[in-house]
């Protein structure tokens, strides 16, 4: 094949053979790939579909054997009954306040830390970055006990003296629910990767216009970080919304319970009300689905860009 014939190729007409077609027919490999992807997609969505269908069955049908796939009678009343079973309005409000607070704090502070690690030359920057990466490798549950003791002995809070003795500190308070874990090392790392990908000419142009370091961060660089902000915001909101262990440990009063802990109300001593639990779980999943639908484009772009540097 000559160089001209290899370089100059006619553009394929609409409906003609493409990269996935041979003589107008799909390649066998692509058919197999699509079949595998469809099968995996069905496997991934199956638990969610089963949860929705279970939430619409009667208790007798849920406990029957063999189990049925579709409800014989669609029990839409399970949803209002589940909401009336426990103060889920309070649980939703608490989860929303905590998730939004975590998201705002994490985006703002992690963006500042990521910018400093990516753009500001200072002594010990590499060591500090290694420490941030090292904290990502510590298992979450190994931090529960130290984090609990720190919250309990927080000075001057919850009746504690200045040495952190005599009271409950941040336990059973909004402080204990919001402050611990509000800034994550993963968010700092993602922001650093994004700031590294921005050209240095933008930074120099900001300095020529008389901006200080914070002005360059806030007015030049950060407005270009929409994929990073969306990625960190979605991950933080999802982790905070689905958090179960820490709110269960740090709170005692019903007024501070979150939605994930509130779902345990359907687990009785003698039986579990699966139809109500599934209905509550479906309602608890809706905010995450809506948030992901609005940010999925930036979410995928964010992770794709983070791997460049």
XYZ file of C-alpha atoms in Angstrom:
309
model
C 0.000 0.000 0.000
C 1.400 3.395 -1.025
C 1.777 6.269 1.394
C -0.854 8.290 -0.441
C -3.390 5.500 -0.330
C -2.626 4.912 3.349
C -3.045 8.577 4.293
C -5.818 9.714 1.999
C -8.864 7.621 2.805
C -12.413 8.552 1.787
C -14.647 9.509 4.678
C -17.151 6.735 5.455
C -20.629 7.623 4.390
C -23.485 7.530 6.803
C -24.558 3.919 7.349
C -21.388 2.526 5.748
C -18.900 0.220 7.428
C -17.461 1.683 10.641
C -14.775 0.473 13.093
C -17.231 -1.943 14.668
C -18.562 -3.340 11.374
C -17.338 -5.732 8.706
C -19.118 -5.342 5.364
C -21.994 -3.463 7.062
C -22.460 -6.080 9.825
C -21.266 -5.718 13.432
C -18.062 -7.536 14.305
C -18.526 -10.706 16.413
C -16.159 -9.326 19.048
C -18.237 -6.191 19.479
C -21.424 -8.261 19.763
C -19.831 -10.347 22.527
C -18.600 -7.170 24.242
C -22.051 -5.620 24.173
C -23.617 -8.856 25.449
C -21.166 -8.997 28.364
C -21.737 -5.326 29.195
C -25.515 -5.775 29.106
C -25.239 -8.837 31.359
C -23.031 -6.979 33.843
C -25.410 -4.004 33.783
C -28.349 -6.265 34.609
C -26.383 -7.822 37.465
C -25.560 -4.372 38.820
C -29.126 -3.079 38.634
C -30.758 -6.290 39.897
C -30.382 -5.521 43.654
C -31.958 -2.083 43.177
C -34.886 -3.528 41.195
C -35.380 -6.235 43.828
C -35.360 -3.556 46.547
C -38.043 -1.529 44.752
C -40.225 -4.582 44.130
C -39.878 -5.735 47.752
C -40.934 -2.299 48.967
C -44.255 -2.793 47.140
C -45.142 -6.209 48.584
C -47.177 -7.098 51.647
C -45.383 -8.479 54.692
C -46.891 -11.942 54.130
C -45.693 -11.987 50.532
C -42.216 -10.850 51.504
C -41.934 -13.730 53.983
C -43.508 -16.321 51.661
C -41.510 -19.178 50.124
C -40.735 -19.550 47.299
C -40.315 -15.797 46.849
C -42.203 -13.979 44.122
C -40.646 -11.516 41.728
C -43.565 -9.176 41.103
C -45.994 -8.216 43.895
C -49.359 -9.921 43.637
C -50.906 -6.715 45.048
C -48.923 -3.510 44.688
C -48.719 -2.067 48.203
C -48.044 1.611 47.477
C -49.230 2.341 51.009
C -45.930 0.946 52.295
C -44.242 4.277 51.557
C -46.472 6.548 53.670
C -46.642 3.836 56.357
C -42.838 3.662 56.462
C -42.582 7.447 56.768
C -45.109 7.393 59.615
C -43.327 4.559 61.446
C -40.439 6.783 62.611
C -39.579 10.533 62.411
C -38.015 10.219 58.977
C -38.512 13.917 58.292
C -36.041 14.636 61.093
C -33.699 11.915 59.850
C -33.749 13.327 56.302
C -33.126 16.846 57.576
C -30.184 15.741 59.723
C -28.614 13.731 56.900
C -29.053 16.633 54.490
C -27.520 19.178 56.885
C -24.526 16.929 57.595
C -23.961 15.952 53.950
C -24.182 19.551 52.693
C -21.894 20.787 55.487
C -19.311 18.095 54.743
C -19.485 18.862 51.029
C -18.989 22.625 51.432
C -16.185 22.279 53.990
C -14.393 19.583 52.011
C -14.580 21.435 48.689
C -13.353 24.749 50.134
C -10.558 23.502 52.402
C -9.371 20.654 50.169
C -9.198 23.030 47.184
C -6.971 25.386 49.186
C -4.753 22.520 50.340
C -4.573 21.026 46.845
C -3.645 24.394 45.346
C -0.891 24.879 47.927
C 0.551 21.414 47.263
C 0.404 21.876 43.501
C 1.398 25.514 43.006
C 3.152 26.983 46.035
C 6.853 26.168 46.478
C 7.625 25.689 50.161
C 9.947 23.539 52.192
C 8.566 20.110 53.055
C 5.886 20.118 50.343
C 6.837 16.628 49.121
C 6.854 15.246 52.665
C 3.458 16.802 53.340
C 2.067 15.259 50.150
C 3.396 11.843 51.190
C 1.684 12.226 54.567
C -1.601 13.062 52.846
C -1.261 9.993 50.626
C -0.333 7.850 53.632
C -3.515 8.825 55.467
C -5.513 7.478 52.520
C -4.106 4.015 53.246
C -5.271 3.839 56.874
C -8.395 1.646 57.202
C -11.413 3.671 58.251
C -12.432 1.468 61.176
C -8.994 1.707 62.804
C -9.622 5.456 63.236
C -12.988 5.098 64.964
C -11.706 4.691 68.554
C -9.106 7.529 68.450
C -11.655 9.770 66.751
C -14.242 8.962 69.439
C -11.784 9.732 72.251
C -10.813 13.035 70.607
C -14.476 14.025 70.289
C -15.213 13.030 73.894
C -12.263 14.934 75.356
C -12.664 18.097 73.293
C -11.795 20.955 75.703
C -14.464 23.483 76.684
C -17.278 21.626 74.904
C -20.104 19.582 76.429
C -19.173 20.429 80.014
C -15.468 19.594 79.617
C -12.812 21.710 81.307
C -9.805 23.061 79.417
C -8.132 19.642 79.782
C -11.120 17.858 78.222
C -12.381 16.268 81.438
C -15.721 16.122 83.172
C -18.152 16.264 80.258
C -19.140 14.661 76.979
C -17.228 16.954 74.595
C -18.574 16.754 71.062
C -20.551 13.554 71.683
C -24.230 13.790 70.799
C -23.809 17.197 69.148
C -23.686 18.713 65.685
C -19.969 19.369 66.208
C -19.313 15.653 66.567
C -21.359 14.839 63.482
C -19.891 17.479 61.161
C -16.295 18.308 62.100
C -14.635 14.833 62.250
C -13.928 13.685 58.718
C -15.076 16.917 57.101
C -11.842 17.193 55.064
C -10.612 14.053 53.314
C -7.141 13.286 51.916
C -8.693 11.931 48.707
C -10.220 15.349 47.995
C -6.875 17.083 48.608
C -5.153 14.653 46.262
C -7.754 15.085 43.507
C -7.588 18.869 43.704
C -3.784 18.772 43.569
C -3.902 16.666 40.413
C -6.291 19.109 38.766
C -4.287 22.189 39.707
C -1.164 20.525 38.276
C -2.922 20.129 34.927
C -3.561 23.885 34.558
C -0.959 25.865 32.556
C 1.434 28.047 34.514
C 0.807 30.920 32.053
C -2.564 31.517 33.754
C -0.842 31.974 37.075
C 1.733 34.363 35.584
C -0.976 36.369 33.814
C -2.786 36.796 37.126
C 0.371 38.123 38.768
C 0.902 40.577 35.889
C -2.626 41.862 36.522
C -1.702 42.548 40.128
C -3.457 39.630 41.805
C -2.107 38.137 44.984
C -1.814 34.397 45.607
C -5.344 34.100 46.998
C -6.707 36.128 44.065
C -5.008 33.793 41.595
C -6.441 30.817 43.462
C -9.982 32.184 43.754
C -10.396 34.218 40.543
C -8.128 32.542 37.954
C -7.510 28.888 38.762
C -10.510 27.637 40.737
C -13.178 28.769 38.205
C -11.553 26.280 35.802
C -11.986 23.431 38.269
C -15.640 22.525 37.688
C -14.919 18.805 37.012
C -12.826 18.577 40.182
C -15.399 20.422 42.273
C -18.226 18.238 40.955
C -16.225 15.049 41.538
C -15.234 15.925 45.096
C -18.713 17.220 45.910
C -20.417 14.043 44.676
C -18.002 11.700 46.471
C -18.212 13.681 49.706
C -22.008 13.940 49.654
C -22.371 10.220 48.902
C -19.983 9.151 51.672
C -21.594 11.492 54.186
C -25.158 10.541 53.222
C -24.439 6.810 53.495
C -22.353 7.051 56.675
C -23.759 4.731 59.335
C -21.120 3.780 61.894
C -19.920 7.203 63.059
C -23.401 8.778 63.528
C -24.479 5.615 65.373
C -21.516 5.852 67.767
C -21.457 9.581 68.382
C -25.195 10.250 68.890
C -27.687 9.086 71.482
C -30.697 11.379 71.058
C -33.323 10.736 68.388
C -33.230 14.378 67.253
C -29.679 13.891 65.928
C -30.190 10.528 64.236
C -29.541 10.316 60.481
C -31.456 8.438 57.824
C -29.108 5.438 57.677
C -29.372 4.922 61.436
C -33.115 5.565 61.343
C -33.644 2.646 58.951
C -32.644 0.337 61.799
C -35.995 1.181 63.432
C -37.621 -1.384 61.138
C -35.471 -4.146 62.595
C -37.564 -5.321 65.516
C -36.632 -7.844 68.192
C -38.951 -10.549 66.876
C -39.034 -9.694 63.177
C -37.745 -7.327 60.527
C -40.256 -5.260 58.563
C -38.531 -5.750 55.242
C -41.203 -4.040 53.146
C -40.928 -0.837 55.209
C -37.150 -1.032 55.331
C -36.971 -1.363 51.555
C -39.399 1.538 51.118
C -37.273 3.714 53.406
C -34.111 2.636 51.612
C -35.600 3.550 48.223
C -36.485 7.007 49.534
C -32.990 7.377 51.010
C -31.467 6.500 47.632
C -33.389 9.104 45.641
C -31.210 12.146 46.573
C -28.036 10.330 45.499
C -29.568 9.291 42.163
C -30.726 12.843 41.431
C -27.342 14.289 42.390
C -25.490 11.794 40.199
C -27.738 12.496 37.201
C -26.887 16.199 37.426
C -23.129 15.731 37.913
C -22.285 12.521 36.047
C -20.683 14.357 33.110
C -18.294 16.267 35.357
C -17.807 13.166 37.527
C -16.502 11.023 34.646
C -14.450 13.909 33.255
C -12.997 14.544 36.688
C -11.651 11.053 37.212
C -10.390 10.884 33.620
C -8.436 14.121 34.054
C -7.127 13.232 37.515
C -5.191 10.320 36.057
C -3.268 12.456 33.579
C -0.719 13.851 36.051
